[in-house]
Amino acid sequence: MASEAARAAEAILMVADEPVEPQLLAQLLEVSPVRVDELCEELAAAYEAEDRGFVLVRVAGGWRFQSHPDLAPYVERFVLDGQPARMSPAALETLAIVAYKQPVSRAQVAVIRGVNADAVMRTLCQRGYVEEVGRDPGPGQAVLYGTSRMFLERLGVDSLADLPPLGDFVPGPEVVEALERGLGADET
Amino acid sequence: MASEAARAAEAILMVADEPVEPQLLAQLLEVSPVRVDELCEELAAAYEAEDRGFVLVRVAGGWRFQSHPDLAPYVERFVLDGQPARMSPAALETLAIVAYKQPVSRAQVAVIRGVNADAVMRTLCQRGYVEEVGRDPGPGQAVLYGTSRMFLERLGVDSLADLPPLGDFVPGPEVVEALERGLGADET
Amino acid sequence: MRVAPGNSVCGDGGSPAGILRGVSYAVQTDVYEGPVDLLLHLILKDEVDLYEISLSRIVDGFLAYLDAAVAALDLELTTEFLVIAATLVDLKARRLLPGPVDVEVDEELALFEQRDLLLARLIEAKTFRDAGGALEVLAQAASRSLPRTAGLEERFLALAPDLLAGVTPADLHAAWLRVSSPAPPPPRVQLDHVAPVKVSVGEAVEDLVARLPGAGLVTFRFLTEGMVDRMEVIVRFLAVLELYKQGLIELGQAMTFGDLEVSWVGEPDSVFAGVDSYDG
């Protein structure tokens, strides 16, 4: 029978996007950091013994699940065949918002796009086009995102200043009309 | 000794960030989709038997790892902002109309609810549970809405066919009688 | 309790009751449970026969809503409410006013039709409300598990196709313009000139109790003189029905579509007993 702490560690590590530090796990599981390392080592040994396709390893100061090195050929095929090869319009729009409005939080991106942007932002971060650049000083301390060096390189520009300026935007007649209507409607 | 295909499935599912369809897994593992489902069911049963803190489930048309529901208290403490806000009764009722009547226009939803449905529909679209799925071929070409893949994920079901049948919710004779009595229809 | 427990999956969380208390709107302006919901709640929860008192409560509840949400007054909602209120007033009036002798068969049929339509809508509304409750149960259960979303490990990222291949700065700019151009605002009806209706059925009853004794035979038209708002007239009509039910007034109608005549028959110092039924 697995211990509650070991099961809780498995659950947390399964949903974590980044390696989880033993100190944080210790706090969540209410055991000592030393005990956390013991538990994780026991789990890792069990997966090994059961010949699982994943491993639990200590990287970058924390614990995380990852695919077993033996199975890299399958994962590579998954990366090549199972992932989109082109940027979707939704992803490109999100990237444009980050590029032009940075630093920007995920919530702000969602407001501009009108739909939840979490999944797309995660993909853009993972691909290295977008990265964390700071924290909002206000309440909640939302993570702020900006575009990366790699983004500029892949797009073939030297700096953000080389992107087409926002000032080029001239609203069409229907937009002007809509704006006027909007202003009129607020008159009392 | 675990089979190579089962191990490869575990490895791929560990690096996937959304449910992986059996067809794709079948192609990568070079087995049939039916065999994929069997393998995944065997894995899920093994995790269950080993009392793991994670589960392998079929959601929104694919397989994915997720944390065991028992361990929600730990995971919630770890993922502070992860809990989706609860939906209002109005949003739930509207979502039910879209889920069971799709594809459906906003006007059709409004007729059933007896009130303008624009605000609620906009919220549901923003949350990503409802999306445009086409246009009414008739005059006016009203936008038609349906539930999204995210809706299935949020509800933890594999497909729309797994929702309880609408017939389950049609009020029984005693309720209909009460309604008739309320409208004074049982007289005369 | 007439409602079988199994038929109430959603549990009715109490929000429809808020309509009557006028409390829930401040936080739920976009989720107003419409007139159909309100009827459903009144009939199934309070178990009132609409013939008894609840129509006035519906009107009072709706007025309370309008009071609280004038800024966001919704024309469709108001129209919907008027249609339902008018149907109900019609239904009640038929049963209160003297015999069906001069009622056209066609009218009677139309009335049945309206009532059946209303019933069908109530059944439909109840069905989807309970279905929504079931979805919530599923969502709650599912929210206890979180999916793995960690994604690719670093060693595989280099393999992943470059999603920016072929994307130019101009494409990016075009994408920005797509999301940043404002969508035309939805058409809005100017309602600023519409004064909110302040009178409740209870107040209308009080007004009638003050005016009618000693006034002799008066017409309903007379009692609603100067009223420009249909809602006010409906409220006044409900007050008249209430007094009739209490046996304080007599109603008469000389001919079909003729003026409704009202005369006070209560004792001069009759204590009006119905005010408490307006509290919801």
XYZ file of C-alpha atoms in Angstrom:
656
model
C 0.000 0.000 0.000
C 1.497 3.288 -1.143
C 1.812 6.009 1.473
C -0.349 9.135 1.219
C 2.766 11.308 0.919
C 4.157 9.230 -1.956
C 0.817 9.324 -3.785
C 0.508 13.079 -3.244
C 4.036 13.552 -4.614
C 3.100 11.558 -7.719
C -0.037 13.658 -8.200
C 1.784 16.980 -7.858
C 4.681 15.962 -10.080
C 2.227 14.737 -12.709
C 0.574 18.157 -13.053
C 3.752 20.240 -12.653
C 5.099 21.946 -15.785
C 8.541 22.515 -14.243
C 10.778 20.511 -11.912
C 9.414 20.824 -8.350
C 11.895 21.677 -5.607
C 12.034 19.272 -2.655
C 11.444 22.204 -0.284
C 8.133 23.015 -1.943
C 7.070 19.376 -2.029
C 8.042 19.042 1.634
C 5.824 21.955 2.535
C 2.865 20.599 0.539
C 3.208 17.049 1.858
C 4.073 18.132 5.405
C 7.206 16.017 5.586
C 10.885 17.006 5.663
C 12.812 17.789 2.446
C 15.054 14.791 3.209
C 11.984 12.578 3.373
C 10.797 14.019 0.039
C 14.026 12.957 -1.626
C 13.702 9.493 -0.090
C 10.133 9.167 -1.298
C 11.002 10.291 -4.806
C 13.959 7.937 -4.955
C 11.697 5.070 -3.885
C 9.173 6.006 -6.556
C 11.893 6.270 -9.205
C 13.167 2.815 -8.219
C 9.665 1.370 -8.408
C 9.103 2.732 -11.941
C 12.458 1.293 -12.956
C 11.574 -2.088 -11.464
C 8.175 -2.058 -13.179
C 9.858 -1.241 -16.477
C 7.762 1.878 -17.033
C 8.118 4.100 -20.097
C 8.735 7.128 -17.908
C 11.264 8.017 -15.231
C 11.298 10.282 -12.203
C 14.525 12.286 -12.147
C 16.127 15.112 -10.296
C 16.961 17.966 -12.679
C 17.587 21.665 -12.231
C 17.155 21.437 -8.473
C 13.821 19.651 -8.532
C 11.995 16.434 -9.313
C 10.107 15.773 -12.505
C 8.589 13.045 -14.633
C 10.010 12.610 -18.103
C 9.971 10.026 -20.849
C 12.445 7.118 -20.552
C 15.590 7.772 -22.623
C 15.207 4.326 -24.245
C 12.001 5.440 -25.868
C 13.352 8.640 -27.421
C 12.765 7.315 -30.980
C 9.025 7.071 -30.307
C 8.886 10.494 -28.702
C 10.794 11.928 -31.657
C 8.245 10.486 -34.042
C 5.521 11.968 -31.897
C 7.228 15.373 -32.100
C 7.544 15.144 -35.877
C 4.186 13.559 -36.708
C 1.927 14.480 -33.861
C 2.640 18.165 -33.480
C 1.400 20.966 -35.695
C 4.032 22.002 -38.239
C 2.643 25.458 -38.895
C 1.560 28.263 -36.663
C -2.212 28.421 -36.349
C -3.915 31.798 -36.897
C -4.816 31.805 -33.184
C -1.178 31.238 -32.196
C 0.062 33.943 -34.582
C -2.458 36.441 -33.207
C -1.393 35.650 -29.655
C 2.244 36.018 -30.609
C 1.461 39.392 -32.229
C -0.219 40.597 -29.054
C 2.815 39.628 -26.978
C 5.182 41.198 -29.491
C 3.383 44.537 -29.643
C 2.070 44.834 -26.079
C 4.945 43.352 -24.075
C 5.308 43.034 -21.171
C 1.841 41.491 -20.980
C 0.074 38.995 -18.711
C -1.891 35.966 -19.886
C -5.068 37.587 -18.579
C -4.418 40.689 -20.707
C -3.824 38.550 -23.773
C -7.105 36.743 -23.100
C -8.963 40.050 -22.875
C -7.573 41.261 -26.194
C -8.198 37.961 -27.974
C -11.562 37.446 -26.340
C -10.816 33.798 -25.565
C -8.778 31.929 -23.012
C -5.146 32.015 -24.176
C -3.473 29.689 -21.679
C -2.879 26.732 -23.970
C -1.541 28.850 -26.821
C 0.713 30.824 -24.484
C 2.103 27.595 -23.066
C 2.922 26.352 -26.544
C 4.599 29.637 -27.479
C 6.652 29.532 -24.270
C 7.597 25.946 -24.859
C 8.732 26.676 -28.367
C 10.881 29.447 -26.943
C 9.246 32.293 -28.875
C 7.805 33.830 -25.731
C 9.306 33.947 -22.252
C 8.652 35.286 -18.789
C 10.113 38.763 -18.426
C 8.882 39.758 -14.978
C 6.002 40.062 -12.589
C 3.205 42.585 -12.416
C 3.920 44.722 -9.326
C 0.155 44.913 -8.601
C -1.892 42.498 -6.534
C -1.721 38.898 -7.739
C 1.764 39.482 -9.183
C 0.768 38.041 -12.545
C 3.625 36.712 -14.658
C 4.434 39.084 -17.528
C 5.550 37.768 -20.892
C 7.616 39.135 -23.738
C 9.137 37.814 -26.941
C 12.512 36.087 -26.866
C 15.787 36.575 -28.709
C 14.951 33.421 -30.654
C 11.705 34.971 -31.831
C 13.577 37.890 -33.388
C 16.105 35.557 -35.004
C 13.448 33.295 -36.508
C 11.502 36.273 -37.766
C 14.665 37.676 -39.297
C 14.715 41.045 -37.547
C 17.364 42.604 -35.306
C 15.147 44.188 -32.701
C 11.545 44.895 -31.831
C 12.007 48.334 -33.357
C 12.238 46.625 -36.744
C 8.697 45.292 -36.581
C 6.164 47.233 -38.653
C 5.099 50.125 -36.427
C 1.615 50.172 -34.903
C 1.160 53.728 -36.220
C 0.657 52.358 -39.713
C -2.769 51.226 -38.654
C -5.423 53.345 -40.326
C -8.910 52.294 -39.339
C -11.265 51.513 -42.209
C -14.547 53.373 -42.653
C -16.599 50.641 -40.955
C -14.382 50.808 -37.881
C -14.650 54.605 -37.701
C -18.395 54.322 -38.012
C -18.537 51.697 -35.295
C -16.472 53.877 -33.020
C -18.724 56.864 -33.626
C -21.784 54.759 -32.960
C -20.194 53.532 -29.772
C -19.519 57.074 -28.615
C -23.032 58.194 -29.524
C -24.593 55.382 -27.577
C -22.896 56.540 -24.411
C -24.266 60.026 -24.661
C -27.076 60.872 -22.293
C 8.208 -7.411 -18.606
C 6.215 -4.538 -20.019
C 5.745 -4.535 -23.787
C 7.643 -2.029 -25.909
C 4.366 -0.597 -27.201
C 3.016 -0.043 -23.693
C 6.269 1.617 -22.600
C 6.297 3.834 -25.694
C 2.707 4.853 -25.001
C 3.686 5.863 -21.470
C 6.628 7.892 -22.778
C 4.561 9.725 -25.390
C 1.687 10.452 -23.027
C 4.171 11.860 -20.531
C 5.308 14.578 -22.984
C 1.883 15.293 -24.507
C 0.121 18.424 -23.348
C -3.330 17.355 -24.445
C -5.224 14.090 -24.849
C -3.586 11.924 -27.536
C -5.945 10.226 -29.950
C -5.665 6.443 -30.232
C -5.245 6.787 -34.012
C -2.084 8.847 -33.580
C -0.708 6.532 -30.912
C -1.501 3.559 -33.145
C 0.463 5.110 -35.991
C 3.468 5.893 -33.781
C 3.492 2.514 -32.042
C 2.657 0.555 -35.191
C -0.247 -1.304 -33.635
C -3.989 -1.021 -34.260
C -6.094 1.681 -32.561
C -8.031 -1.083 -30.820
C -4.759 -2.440 -29.437
C -3.862 1.077 -28.243
C -7.057 1.259 -26.227
C -6.356 -2.185 -24.769
C -2.811 -1.204 -23.827
C -3.932 2.016 -22.211
C -6.679 0.245 -20.305
C -4.128 -2.264 -19.035
C -1.813 0.550 -17.962
C -4.668 2.378 -16.246
C -5.582 -0.816 -14.380
C -1.966 -1.330 -13.331
C -1.684 2.211 -11.897
C -4.913 1.612 -10.054
C -3.668 -1.700 -8.650
C -0.372 -0.104 -7.624
C -2.280 2.668 -5.862
C -0.517 5.402 -7.835
C -1.209 9.105 -7.289
C -2.012 9.552 -10.989
C -4.467 7.956 -13.381
C -4.592 7.339 -17.130
C -8.001 8.236 -18.533
C -9.778 8.671 -21.812
C -11.015 12.249 -22.152
C -12.202 14.302 -25.134
C -11.338 11.576 -27.614
C -7.843 10.759 -26.385
C -5.732 9.347 -23.576
C -4.040 11.481 -20.960
C -2.339 11.307 -17.594
C -3.964 13.263 -14.791
C -3.736 13.483 -11.038
C -5.822 11.063 -8.956
C -9.032 12.757 -7.746
C -8.315 11.571 -4.179
C -5.323 13.866 -4.038
C -7.147 17.027 -5.086
C -6.410 18.768 -1.753
C -2.639 18.501 -2.364
C -2.818 19.434 -6.029
C -5.018 22.431 -5.296
C -2.462 23.752 -2.848
C 0.220 23.353 -5.479
C -1.711 24.921 -8.367
C -2.994 28.046 -6.715
C -4.700 29.565 -9.730
C -5.704 26.340 -11.397
C -9.273 25.976 -10.277
C -11.731 27.132 -12.900
C -14.413 29.428 -11.520
C -17.727 27.788 -10.848
C -20.375 28.454 -13.414
C -23.598 30.285 -12.619
C -26.910 28.434 -12.984
C -27.660 30.560 -16.038
C -24.339 29.629 -17.648
C -24.888 25.946 -16.886
C -28.394 25.971 -18.304
C -27.162 27.708 -21.450
C -24.270 25.279 -21.745
C -26.740 22.390 -21.461
C -28.866 23.853 -24.248
C -25.817 24.184 -26.524
C -24.529 20.724 -25.593
C -27.792 18.932 -26.289
C -29.119 21.035 -29.178
C -25.949 21.763 -31.131
C -25.511 23.194 -33.648
C -27.681 25.989 -32.301
C -27.949 29.748 -32.849
C -28.012 32.366 -30.120
C -31.595 33.175 -31.037
C -32.613 29.556 -30.505
C -30.917 29.523 -27.117
C -32.715 32.753 -26.204
C -36.087 31.264 -27.117
C -35.558 28.317 -24.784
C -34.174 30.382 -21.940
C -36.778 33.091 -22.372
C -34.140 35.780 -22.081
C -31.488 37.300 -24.247
C -28.583 34.868 -24.239
C -25.871 37.066 -25.733
C -23.967 37.849 -22.548
C -23.948 34.271 -21.292
C -22.988 32.904 -24.718
C -20.151 35.401 -24.935
C -18.871 34.292 -21.538
C -19.047 30.633 -22.549
C -17.168 31.381 -25.793
C -14.556 33.344 -23.860
C -14.027 30.463 -21.474
C -13.611 28.250 -24.514
C -16.449 25.842 -23.710
C -18.551 26.916 -26.664
C -17.380 27.823 -30.153
C -18.693 28.739 -33.558
C -19.238 25.629 -35.605
C -20.867 27.030 -38.719
C -23.546 29.204 -40.219
C -27.229 28.607 -40.634
C -27.782 28.071 -44.368
C -31.119 29.904 -44.130
C -31.680 33.630 -44.476
C -29.678 35.734 -42.053
C -26.954 33.097 -41.909
C -27.001 33.050 -38.128
C -23.813 31.832 -36.469
C -24.280 28.323 -35.097
C -22.594 27.232 -31.893
C -21.488 23.914 -30.472
C -19.455 22.704 -27.525
C -15.673 22.570 -27.827
C -13.113 19.953 -27.035
C -12.298 21.978 -23.938
C -15.890 21.474 -22.798
C -15.371 17.703 -22.917
C -12.084 18.076 -21.036
C -13.661 20.279 -18.385
C -16.423 17.716 -17.856
C -13.986 14.837 -17.967
C -15.958 12.919 -20.598
C -14.680 11.235 -23.728
C -17.392 12.376 -26.161
C -20.831 13.954 -26.296
C -22.278 10.446 -26.339
C -21.058 10.067 -22.742
C -23.284 12.852 -21.467
C -26.391 11.602 -19.675
C -29.290 11.486 -22.147
C -31.487 14.583 -22.132
C -34.493 12.336 -21.606
C -33.258 11.754 -18.055
C -34.084 15.349 -17.227
C -37.566 15.688 -18.694
C -39.711 16.341 -15.646
C -41.837 13.466 -14.406
C -45.635 13.484 -14.399
C -45.893 14.920 -10.906
C -43.830 17.965 -11.881
C -45.776 18.468 -15.090
C -48.957 18.196 -13.049
C -47.685 20.803 -10.603
C -46.868 23.110 -13.489
C -50.286 22.580 -15.013
C -51.919 23.256 -11.687
C -49.817 26.380 -11.339
C -51.068 27.672 -14.659
C -54.607 26.783 -13.703
C -54.783 24.334 -16.568
C -56.262 21.426 -14.636
C -59.549 23.224 -14.274
C -62.522 23.068 -16.636
C -43.622 18.891 -1.634
C -44.983 17.880 -4.999
C -41.645 17.691 -6.721
C -40.020 14.286 -6.594
C -36.501 14.657 -5.171
C -34.995 12.836 -8.134
C -36.297 15.454 -10.478
C -34.371 18.260 -8.952
C -30.776 17.444 -9.842
C -29.729 21.050 -9.796
C -31.034 21.695 -6.331
C -32.128 25.152 -7.377
C -29.253 26.734 -5.471
C -31.572 29.438 -4.239
C -30.816 32.046 -6.849
C -34.301 32.271 -8.362
C -35.612 33.157 -4.927
C -33.285 36.107 -5.080
C -35.491 37.609 -7.732
C -38.226 38.029 -5.197
C -35.925 39.403 -2.583
C -34.224 41.593 -5.126
C -30.796 40.734 -3.841
C -29.002 38.703 -6.448
C -28.949 41.119 -9.345
C -26.138 43.274 -8.195
C -23.717 40.411 -8.618
C -25.404 38.570 -11.445
C -26.487 41.127 -13.992
C -25.517 38.918 -16.888
C -27.192 35.802 -15.564
C -30.649 37.055 -14.838
C -32.979 34.118 -14.451
C -35.704 35.243 -16.793
C -39.445 35.268 -16.404
C -39.702 31.606 -17.361
C -37.300 30.722 -14.572
C -39.201 32.890 -12.185
C -42.493 31.175 -13.009
C -40.857 27.795 -12.682
C -39.539 28.701 -9.307
C -42.809 30.107 -8.044
C -44.854 27.154 -9.154
C -42.495 24.373 -8.152
C -40.954 25.795 -5.005
C -43.687 27.913 -3.483
C -46.372 25.627 -4.832
C -48.634 28.528 -5.452
C -51.530 28.425 -7.772
C -50.898 31.449 -9.929
C -54.604 32.107 -9.536
C -54.026 32.832 -5.878
C -51.445 35.541 -5.447
C -48.283 34.907 -7.301
C -48.865 37.041 -10.345
C -48.567 40.141 -8.238
C -45.410 38.707 -6.774
C -44.051 38.147 -10.239
C -44.696 41.755 -11.104
C -43.240 43.009 -7.831
C -40.206 40.791 -8.265
C -39.695 42.050 -11.761
C -40.121 45.665 -10.688
C -37.578 45.117 -7.959
C -35.247 43.835 -10.645
C -35.857 46.874 -12.825
C -35.204 49.151 -9.858
C -31.898 47.473 -9.202
C -30.797 47.272 -12.811
C -32.215 50.249 -14.635
C -28.834 50.996 -16.099
C -28.810 47.670 -17.889
C -32.501 47.587 -18.733
C -32.946 44.897 -21.275
C -35.658 45.552 -23.785
C -36.032 41.924 -24.858
C -36.307 40.803 -21.282
C -38.929 43.418 -20.547
C -40.925 42.507 -23.631
C -40.729 38.842 -22.778
C -41.949 39.610 -19.314
C -44.857 41.658 -20.607
C -45.953 38.848 -22.913
C -45.906 36.332 -20.096
C -47.534 38.718 -17.635
C -50.227 39.589 -20.162
C -50.958 35.900 -20.798
C -51.234 35.277 -17.087
C -53.375 38.330 -16.499
C -55.589 37.078 -19.285
C -55.805 33.628 -17.694
C -56.658 35.087 -14.323
C -59.087 37.626 -15.618
C -61.085 34.867 -17.314
C -61.531 33.142 -14.023
C -62.340 36.212 -11.993
C -64.703 38.000 -14.281
C -68.324 36.915 -14.579
C -69.104 33.875 -16.707
C -67.797 32.884 -20.106
C -71.169 33.610 -21.661
C -69.950 36.270 -24.016
C -66.493 34.883 -24.639
C -65.838 33.859 -28.191
C -64.904 30.219 -28.749
C -61.899 31.323 -30.763
C -60.664 33.437 -27.906
C -61.066 30.546 -25.508
C -59.078 28.314 -27.841
C -56.385 30.920 -28.239
C -56.158 31.080 -24.486
C -55.702 27.331 -24.186
C -53.068 27.518 -26.856
C -51.178 30.218 -24.999
C -51.383 28.250 -21.806
C -50.105 25.108 -23.493
C -47.245 27.041 -25.029
C -46.352 28.451 -21.658
C -46.518 24.989 -20.119
C -44.298 23.565 -22.851
C -41.775 26.315 -22.232
C -41.794 25.693 -18.515
C -41.187 21.985 -19.065
C -38.364 22.750 -21.470
C -36.812 25.257 -19.085
C -36.962 22.759 -16.225
C -35.405 20.057 -18.411
C -32.409 22.166 -19.363
C -31.988 23.555 -15.890
C -31.707 20.036 -14.521
C -29.403 19.034 -17.387
C -27.216 22.024 -16.486
C -27.151 20.762 -12.929
C -25.958 17.371 -14.154
C -23.182 19.035 -16.200
C -22.105 20.854 -13.073
C -21.886 17.555 -11.174
C -19.654 16.167 -13.935
C -17.506 19.302 -13.990
C -17.110 19.229 -10.223
C -16.000 15.604 -10.297
C -13.612 16.284 -13.172
C -12.098 19.319 -11.458
C -10.634 17.042 -8.803
C -8.103 15.818 -11.352
C -5.636 18.010 -13.210
C -4.135 16.976 -16.533
C -0.454 16.659 -17.282
C 0.553 19.602 -19.488
C 4.311 19.685 -19.030
C 4.908 19.097 -22.716
C 8.132 18.294 -24.492
C 11.411 17.954 -22.682
C 14.215 20.246 -23.817
C 16.030 17.521 -25.713
C 13.070 17.178 -28.106
C 12.442 20.867 -28.665
C 15.113 21.199 -31.334
C 13.301 18.521 -33.318
C 10.005 20.316 -33.226
C 9.264 22.057 -36.501
C 9.915 25.781 -36.423
C 6.445 27.230 -36.320
C 7.753 30.596 -37.462
C 9.165 29.203 -40.696
C 7.778 31.320 -43.501
C 6.231 33.875 -41.145
C 7.276 37.446 -41.971
C 7.120 40.590 -39.825
C 4.295 41.716 -42.096
C 2.296 38.563 -41.244
C 2.766 39.332 -37.585
C 1.603 42.908 -38.109
C -1.437 41.681 -40.035
C -2.285 39.304 -37.176
C -2.029 42.219 -34.749
C -4.428 44.285 -36.855
C -6.909 41.386 -36.888
C -7.116 41.238 -33.114
C -6.716 44.924 -32.338
C -9.382 46.406 -34.597
C -12.440 46.955 -32.482
C -15.505 44.876 -33.279
C -18.533 47.050 -34.009
C -20.416 47.518 -30.752
C -23.759 45.698 -30.607
C -26.712 47.923 -31.474
C -28.160 49.508 -28.395
C -31.583 50.918 -27.787
C -31.596 54.292 -26.089
C -33.524 53.754 -22.879
C -32.349 56.748 -20.951
C -35.645 58.507 -21.501
C -37.624 55.597 -20.043
C -38.380 56.386 -16.425
C -38.223 53.343 -14.195
C -41.569 52.242 -12.821
C -41.541 52.685 -9.102
C -45.010 51.524 -8.071
C -45.442 48.075 -6.553
C -48.688 46.146 -6.364
C -48.783 46.732 -2.617
C -48.569 50.486 -3.120
C -51.229 50.385 -5.789
C -53.523 48.496 -3.420
C -52.962 51.108 -0.734
C -53.766 53.865 -3.186
C -57.003 52.148 -4.212
C -58.015 51.537 -0.596
C -57.603 55.248 -0.008
C -59.517 56.350 -3.108
C -62.314 53.858 -3.713
C -64.488 54.018 -0.577
C -67.071 56.716 -1.195
C -66.132 57.071 -4.852
C -69.094 55.007 -6.074
C -68.890 53.192 -9.396
C -65.713 54.036 -11.261
C -64.145 52.577 -14.384
C -60.766 50.930 -14.583
C -59.985 53.492 -17.243
C -60.610 56.199 -14.672
C -58.316 54.500 -12.177
C -55.491 54.363 -14.684
C -55.986 57.852 -16.041
C -52.744 59.613 -16.770
C -50.720 56.386 -16.763
C -48.508 56.159 -19.809
C -46.559 53.087 -18.842
C -48.075 49.683 -19.560
C -46.309 48.219 -16.583
C -48.078 50.714 -14.329
C -51.424 49.700 -15.795
C -50.664 46.021 -15.252
C -49.694 46.752 -11.651
C -52.918 48.680 -11.158
C -54.926 45.830 -12.654
C -53.305 43.345 -10.304
C -54.179 45.557 -7.376
C -57.827 45.590 -8.497
C -57.816 41.788 -8.753
C -56.342 41.556 -5.290
C -59.086 43.710 -3.774
C -61.708 41.698 -5.630
C -60.295 38.526 -4.146
C -60.468 40.070 -0.705
C -64.148 40.807 -1.299
C -63.601 44.523 -0.886
C -64.750 45.536 -4.367
C -67.208 44.381 -7.006
C -66.264 44.138 -10.649
C -68.534 44.485 -13.600
C -68.289 44.726 -17.331
C -71.315 45.858 -19.288
C -70.191 44.295 -22.555
C -67.281 42.497 -24.130
C -64.365 44.924 -24.433
C -66.396 47.440 -22.466
C -64.985 49.378 -19.582
C -64.261 47.390 -16.448
C -66.290 48.888 -13.621
C -65.113 48.919 -10.059
C -67.157 49.648 -6.946
C -66.170 49.500 -3.291
C -68.290 47.120 -1.203
C -66.088 46.684 1.853
C -66.782 48.287 5.219
C -65.436 51.837 5.339
C -62.914 50.809 7.971
C -62.106 47.396 6.505
C -58.673 46.307 7.504
C -56.863 45.311 4.384
C -55.385 41.887 5.016
C -53.316 41.239 1.964
C -50.277 43.429 2.282
C -48.098 40.744 3.785
C -48.522 38.561 0.735
C -46.441 41.018 -1.270
C -43.293 40.538 0.659
C -42.387 37.466 -1.298
